[in-house]
Tab-separated table of C-alpha atoms in Angstrom:
chain	number	residue	atom	x	y	z
A	1	MET	CA	-101.415	37.309	49.208
A	2	SER	CA	-99.091	40.053	47.973
A	3	HIS	CA	-96.472	41.550	50.283
A	4	SER	CA	-95.958	45.254	50.664
A	5	PRO	CA	-92.992	46.356	48.516
A	6	HIS	CA	-91.571	47.924	51.681
A	7	LEU	CA	-91.319	44.549	53.432
A	8	PRO	CA	-88.994	41.702	52.417
A	9	PRO	CA	-90.920	38.947	50.606
A	10	ASN	CA	-90.722	35.442	51.990
A	11	TYR	CA	-87.878	33.547	50.316
A	12	PRO	CA	-86.127	30.672	52.085
A	13	PRO	CA	-82.358	30.412	52.534
A	14	PRO	CA	-80.144	30.730	50.587
A	15	LEU	CA	-82.365	32.770	48.255
A	16	ASP	CA	-83.033	35.264	51.012
A	17	ARG	CA	-79.452	36.433	50.501
A	18	PHE	CA	-80.511	37.945	47.167
A	19	LEU	CA	-82.761	40.377	49.050
A	20	SER	CA	-79.767	42.148	50.545
A	21	LEU	CA	-77.040	41.892	47.885
A	22	GLY	CA	-77.905	45.260	46.370
A	23	GLN	CA	-76.910	46.664	43.000
A	24	PRO	CA	-74.444	44.575	40.967
A	25	GLN	CA	-71.247	46.250	39.851
A	26	GLY	CA	-71.866	46.747	36.142
A	27	HIS	CA	-73.090	44.142	33.672
A	28	ASP	CA	-70.151	41.728	33.831
A	29	PHE	CA	-72.002	38.692	35.264
A	30	THR	CA	-68.982	38.017	37.464
A	31	SER	CA	-70.822	36.644	40.519
A	32	ASP	CA	-70.596	32.942	41.323
A	33	TYR	CA	-73.984	32.214	42.815
A	34	HIS	CA	-73.136	28.585	43.453
A	35	THR	CA	-70.891	29.814	46.263
A	36	LEU	CA	-74.101	30.909	48.008
A	37	GLY	CA	-75.464	27.397	47.664
A	38	ILE	CA	-77.708	28.132	44.678
A	39	VAL	CA	-78.403	24.893	42.783
A	40	SER	CA	-80.871	23.631	40.170
A	41	GLU	CA	-83.456	22.781	42.848
A	42	HIS	CA	-83.841	26.518	43.409
A	43	VAL	CA	-84.946	27.262	39.836
A	44	PRO	CA	-88.712	27.471	40.622
A	45	ALA	CA	-88.095	29.957	43.436
A	46	LEU	CA	-85.698	31.931	41.234
A	47	LEU	CA	-88.391	32.162	38.563
A	48	ARG	CA	-90.806	33.476	41.182
A	49	MET	CA	-88.237	36.064	42.211
A	50	VAL	CA	-87.630	37.175	38.615
A	51	ALA	CA	-91.334	37.899	38.154
A	52	ASP	CA	-92.032	39.236	41.662
A	53	GLU	CA	-93.751	42.605	41.188
A	54	ASP	CA	-93.226	43.490	44.841
A	55	LEU	CA	-89.488	43.324	44.241
A	56	HIS	CA	-89.642	45.253	40.972
A	57	ALA	CA	-91.744	47.928	42.706
A	58	ALA	CA	-89.485	48.246	45.753
A	59	PRO	CA	-88.047	51.714	46.516
A	60	GLY	CA	-85.089	52.629	44.359
A	61	ASP	CA	-82.773	52.869	47.336
A	62	SER	CA	-83.748	49.425	48.636
A	63	PRO	CA	-81.624	46.320	47.925
A	64	LEU	CA	-84.884	44.462	47.275
A	65	VAL	CA	-85.232	46.038	43.826
A	66	TRP	CA	-82.016	44.309	42.716
A	67	ALA	CA	-83.069	40.792	43.738
A	68	PRO	CA	-84.641	39.962	40.316
A	69	VAL	CA	-81.361	40.928	38.631
A	70	HIS	CA	-79.416	38.500	40.804
A	71	ALA	CA	-82.108	35.879	40.202
A	72	TRP	CA	-81.890	36.031	36.402
A	73	ARG	CA	-78.104	35.995	36.567
A	74	ALA	CA	-78.294	32.876	38.735
A	75	LEU	CA	-80.666	31.298	36.208
A	76	ALA	CA	-78.124	32.037	33.472
A	77	GLU	CA	-75.403	30.434	35.588
A	78	LEU	CA	-77.590	27.347	36.062
A	79	LYS	CA	-78.434	27.250	32.321
A	80	ALA	CA	-82.083	26.979	33.373
A	81	GLU	CA	-84.106	26.572	30.169
A	82	ALA	CA	-87.313	26.860	32.185
A	83	ALA	CA	-86.497	30.571	32.530
A	84	ILE	CA	-86.962	31.350	28.826
A	85	GLY	CA	-90.705	32.061	28.952
A	86	PRO	CA	-90.622	34.156	32.142
A	87	LEU	CA	-87.632	36.122	30.834
A	88	LEU	CA	-89.444	36.917	27.597
A	89	GLY	CA	-92.352	38.089	29.735
A	90	LEU	CA	-90.061	40.622	31.385
A	91	LEU	CA	-89.334	42.330	28.070
A	92	GLN	CA	-92.571	44.301	28.277
A	93	ARG	CA	-91.002	46.203	31.174
A	94	ILE	CA	-88.640	47.925	28.750
A	95	GLY	CA	-91.420	49.918	27.132
A	96	GLU	CA	-93.715	50.151	30.140
A	97	GLN	CA	-91.174	50.901	32.869
A	98	ASP	CA	-88.101	52.109	30.934
A	99	ASP	CA	-86.276	49.203	32.555
A	100	ASP	CA	-82.723	49.498	31.215
A	101	TRP	CA	-81.513	46.510	33.244
A	102	VAL	CA	-84.031	44.249	31.533
A	103	SER	CA	-83.085	45.720	28.151
A	104	THR	CA	-79.368	45.178	28.756
A	105	GLU	CA	-79.252	41.908	30.674
A	106	VAL	CA	-82.220	39.722	29.733
A	107	PRO	CA	-81.046	39.346	26.090
A	108	ARG	CA	-77.695	38.256	27.468
A	109	VAL	CA	-79.293	35.682	29.767
A	110	LEU	CA	-81.291	34.337	26.828
A	111	GLY	CA	-78.039	34.223	24.889
A	112	GLU	CA	-76.491	32.073	27.600
A	113	LEU	CA	-79.397	29.622	27.271
A	114	GLY	CA	-78.535	29.025	23.613
A	115	GLY	CA	-80.457	26.796	21.257
A	116	ALA	CA	-83.435	26.218	23.533
A	117	ALA	CA	-84.197	29.949	23.334
A	118	LEU	CA	-84.082	30.224	19.538
A	119	GLU	CA	-87.703	29.447	18.710
A	120	PRO	CA	-89.330	31.372	21.593
A	121	VAL	CA	-87.123	34.412	20.979
A	122	THR	CA	-87.834	34.327	17.240
A	123	ALA	CA	-91.564	34.088	17.924
A	124	CYS	CA	-91.343	37.146	20.181
A	125	LEU	CA	-89.445	39.082	17.528
A	126	ALA	CA	-91.907	38.159	14.797
A	127	ASN	CA	-95.071	38.984	16.732
A	128	PRO	CA	-96.303	42.512	15.905
A	129	ALA	CA	-98.613	42.357	18.928
A	130	HIS	CA	-95.581	42.683	21.184
A	131	GLN	CA	-94.234	46.100	22.132
A	132	GLU	CA	-91.550	47.395	19.815
A	133	TRP	CA	-88.842	47.536	22.485
A	134	ALA	CA	-89.601	43.964	23.511
A	135	ARG	CA	-89.046	42.961	19.881
A	136	VAL	CA	-85.827	44.976	19.786
A	137	ALA	CA	-84.625	43.073	22.855
A	138	ALA	CA	-85.530	39.791	21.155
A	139	ALA	CA	-83.368	40.801	18.194
A	140	LYS	CA	-80.527	41.534	20.613
A	141	ALA	CA	-81.056	38.116	22.172
A	142	LEU	CA	-80.584	36.420	18.800
A	143	ALA	CA	-77.270	38.223	18.415
A	144	GLU	CA	-76.287	37.145	21.934
A	145	ILE	CA	-77.116	33.523	21.114
A	146	GLY	CA	-75.074	33.667	17.914
A	147	GLU	CA	-72.104	35.299	19.639
A	148	ARG	CA	-72.035	32.809	22.511
A	149	HIS	CA	-72.741	29.661	20.499
A	150	ALA	CA	-70.722	29.628	17.282
A	151	GLU	CA	-72.634	26.636	15.939
A	152	LEU	CA	-75.863	28.695	16.077
A	153	ARG	CA	-74.514	31.874	14.498
A	154	ALA	CA	-75.691	31.106	10.939
A	155	ASP	CA	-79.167	30.230	12.215
A	156	CYS	CA	-79.376	33.507	14.148
A	157	VAL	CA	-78.256	35.492	11.097
A	158	SER	CA	-80.913	33.732	9.019
A	159	ARG	CA	-83.667	34.542	11.517
A	160	LEU	CA	-82.683	38.201	11.779
A	161	SER	CA	-82.419	38.484	7.999
A	162	ALA	CA	-85.840	36.896	7.521
A	163	GLN	CA	-87.367	39.469	9.845
A	164	LEU	CA	-85.581	42.324	8.083
A	165	GLU	CA	-87.051	41.085	4.791
A	166	LYS	CA	-90.369	42.350	6.179
A	167	CYS	CA	-88.957	45.878	6.503
A	168	ALA	CA	-91.805	47.447	4.519
A	169	ASP	CA	-94.288	46.381	7.201
A	170	GLN	CA	-92.153	47.388	10.181
A	171	THR	CA	-91.023	50.651	11.711
A	172	GLU	CA	-87.715	52.153	10.692
A	173	THR	CA	-86.630	51.856	14.320
A	174	LEU	CA	-87.236	48.111	14.514
A	175	ASN	CA	-85.488	47.638	11.174
A	176	ALA	CA	-82.456	49.537	12.453
A	177	PHE	CA	-82.305	47.308	15.505
A	178	LEU	CA	-82.375	44.295	13.202
A	179	VAL	CA	-79.418	45.667	11.262
A	180	SER	CA	-77.499	46.335	14.477
A	181	PRO	CA	-77.331	42.695	15.689
A	182	LEU	CA	-76.402	41.605	12.177
A	183	LEU	CA	-73.446	43.961	12.452
A	184	ASP	CA	-72.627	42.547	15.881
A	185	LEU	CA	-72.494	39.115	14.241
A	186	GLN	CA	-70.372	40.500	11.372
A	187	ALA	CA	-72.960	39.013	9.023
A	188	ARG	CA	-71.629	39.910	5.595
A	189	GLU	CA	-73.900	37.241	4.164
A	190	ALA	CA	-76.870	39.426	5.174
A	191	LEU	CA	-75.699	42.411	3.099
A	192	PRO	CA	-78.244	41.929	0.265
A	193	VAL	CA	-81.256	42.196	2.580
A	194	VAL	CA	-79.615	45.025	4.555
A	195	GLU	CA	-78.922	46.947	1.345
A	196	ARG	CA	-82.514	46.494	0.189
A	197	ALA	CA	-83.835	47.843	3.490
A	198	PHE	CA	-81.628	50.938	3.224
A	199	ALA	CA	-82.481	51.433	-0.438
A	200	ALA	CA	-86.180	51.363	0.443
A	201	GLY	CA	-85.612	54.054	3.055
A	202	ARG	CA	-86.868	51.736	5.797
A	203	VAL	CA	-83.952	52.004	8.269
A	204	ASP	CA	-83.575	54.708	10.908
A	205	GLU	CA	-80.078	55.964	10.102
A	206	ALA	CA	-79.897	57.772	13.445
A	207	VAL	CA	-79.509	54.317	15.038
A	208	VAL	CA	-76.961	52.537	12.837
A	209	GLY	CA	-75.779	55.143	10.344
A	210	ASP	CA	-76.256	54.763	6.604
A	211	TYR	CA	-75.361	51.887	4.315
A	212	GLU	CA	-71.818	53.178	3.897
A	213	ASP	CA	-71.417	52.983	7.680
A	214	VAL	CA	-72.549	49.366	7.443
A	215	GLU	CA	-69.902	48.646	4.822
A	216	ILE	CA	-67.225	50.186	7.036
A	217	GLU	CA	-68.470	48.262	10.085
A	218	LEU	CA	-68.210	45.002	8.158
A	219	GLY	CA	-64.709	45.807	6.887
A	220	LEU	CA	-65.739	46.264	3.253
A	221	LYS	CA	-64.513	49.876	3.281
A	222	THR	CA	-61.872	51.582	5.362
A	223	GLN	CA	-63.313	55.080	5.160
A	224	ARG	CA	-66.274	57.021	3.846
A	225	GLN	CA	-66.376	58.016	0.200
A	226	HIS	CA	-69.391	60.305	0.633
A	227	PRO	CA	-70.298	62.705	3.435
A	228	PRO	CA	-72.905	61.301	5.822
A	229	LYS	CA	-76.417	62.636	5.567
A	230	PRO	CA	-77.594	64.616	8.596
A	231	ASN	CA	-80.164	63.067	10.897
A	232	LYS	CA	-81.919	64.158	14.093
A	233	TRP	CA	-79.087	62.907	16.305
A	234	SER	CA	-76.247	64.307	14.234
A	235	ASP	CA	-78.065	67.664	14.181
A	236	LEU	CA	-78.441	67.520	17.947
A	237	GLY	CA	-74.792	66.514	18.281
A	238	ALA	CA	-73.734	69.479	16.189
A	239	GLU	CA	-75.740	71.803	18.423
A	240	LEU	CA	-74.214	70.292	21.570
A	241	ARG	CA	-70.691	70.503	20.133
A	242	ALA	CA	-71.290	74.144	19.213
A	243	LEU	CA	-72.460	74.880	22.758
A	244	ALA	CA	-69.460	73.033	24.211
A	245	ALA	CA	-67.087	74.903	21.915
A	246	ALA	CA	-68.628	78.245	22.871
A	247	ARG	CA	-68.351	77.401	26.559
A	248	GLN	CA	-64.758	76.239	26.158
A	249	LYS	CA	-63.905	79.409	24.274
A	250	THR	CA	-65.480	81.524	27.019
A	251	ASP	CA	-63.549	79.609	29.686
A	252	ALA	CA	-60.317	80.011	27.723
A	253	LEU	CA	-60.846	83.747	27.326
A	254	THR	CA	-61.657	84.079	31.025
A	255	GLU	CA	-58.534	82.151	31.952
A	256	ALA	CA	-56.432	84.251	29.566
A	257	ALA	CA	-57.823	87.439	31.054
A	258	SER	CA	-56.863	86.313	34.536
A	259	ALA	CA	-53.328	85.429	33.421
A	260	PRO	CA	-52.399	88.029	30.765
A	261	ASP	CA	-48.708	87.199	30.861
A	262	HIS	CA	-49.345	83.604	29.810
A	263	PRO	CA	-52.132	83.630	27.223
A	264	GLN	CA	-53.237	80.229	25.925
A	265	PRO	CA	-54.545	79.787	22.371
A	266	TYR	CA	-58.113	78.505	22.076
A	267	ARG	CA	-58.454	75.013	20.644
A	268	SER	CA	-61.855	73.768	19.581
A	269	PRO	CA	-62.818	70.234	20.595
A	270	GLY	CA	-62.525	67.566	17.941
A	271	LYS	CA	-65.577	65.881	16.512
A	272	THR	CA	-66.251	62.336	17.693
A	273	GLY	CA	-66.741	60.006	14.734
A	274	ARG	CA	-69.508	57.405	14.858
A	275	ASN	CA	-66.982	54.566	14.842
A	276	ASP	CA	-64.646	56.209	17.353
A	277	PRO	CA	-64.576	55.136	21.013
A	278	CYS	CA	-67.276	56.961	22.960
A	279	PRO	CA	-65.781	59.832	24.992
A	280	CYS	CA	-67.902	58.767	27.983
A	281	GLY	CA	-65.421	55.940	28.589
A	282	SER	CA	-67.860	53.033	28.182
A	283	GLY	CA	-65.519	51.231	25.789
A	284	ARG	CA	-68.232	51.028	23.108
A	285	LYS	CA	-68.289	52.844	19.794
A	286	TYR	CA	-69.825	56.325	19.914
A	287	LYS	CA	-72.679	55.323	17.600
A	288	LYS	CA	-73.700	52.511	19.932
A	289	CYS	CA	-73.436	54.594	23.083
A	290	CYS	CA	-73.948	58.332	23.540
A	291	GLY	CA	-74.263	58.817	19.789
A	292	LYS	CA	-77.596	56.959	19.701
């Protein structure tokens, strides 16, 4: 029988602690759940918590809604391979519920699980019946596996490249999010298939830039030799920068008018390059953060 999302579900100690921990501080996976007494015997209950719709549907201001996040982090800490299937099942929430925490963290958890996740994740990526954003998350998971397990990097690059070979039958968005993890893995060996996808016009350049951006990202060029082509996001960025510049100019003129003896020259804001640090302070490159 399902519980009301407004009432705490029935989880025994020490798992009941997860119902009150609340929102984690960022995505750093810094908690040590073993200090709460979480051990491998708790894996079945953790899997139930990960998939518990009552928890996912809890009010946004309730600590209950964060229990699945703590549960999948604990499963990563326990290296629980039994979690792979249920975690892949969560990926549908990205498209259906706009669940950014699933999008950001579940690929990382799958990455922690390493080689055991390779085949199931690849099958999810390859299946056109799955939602596009679930497949994008599967591509991210392959990059996470390759980054965390050096011995599996080449295999992950091969699987991503094989999927990108099918670019003609896939959306430009999915293709772009196949290029992106290849860049994360610094996969120069994948350049031929990446170049073919760009040459065929099958990559959304608003996501990863153009092929010259790829060459710069992989260290094959130090700077652009050709001006970038405009896309929907660069056009929007130009509009936003123009609005910001106009507002800053208005503020500067207002300030100058209020202090006529100490006029300050107007300085327009500089343009943020796609490979520059994002001005939002996230620490990521602009193109992979607010520039998306």
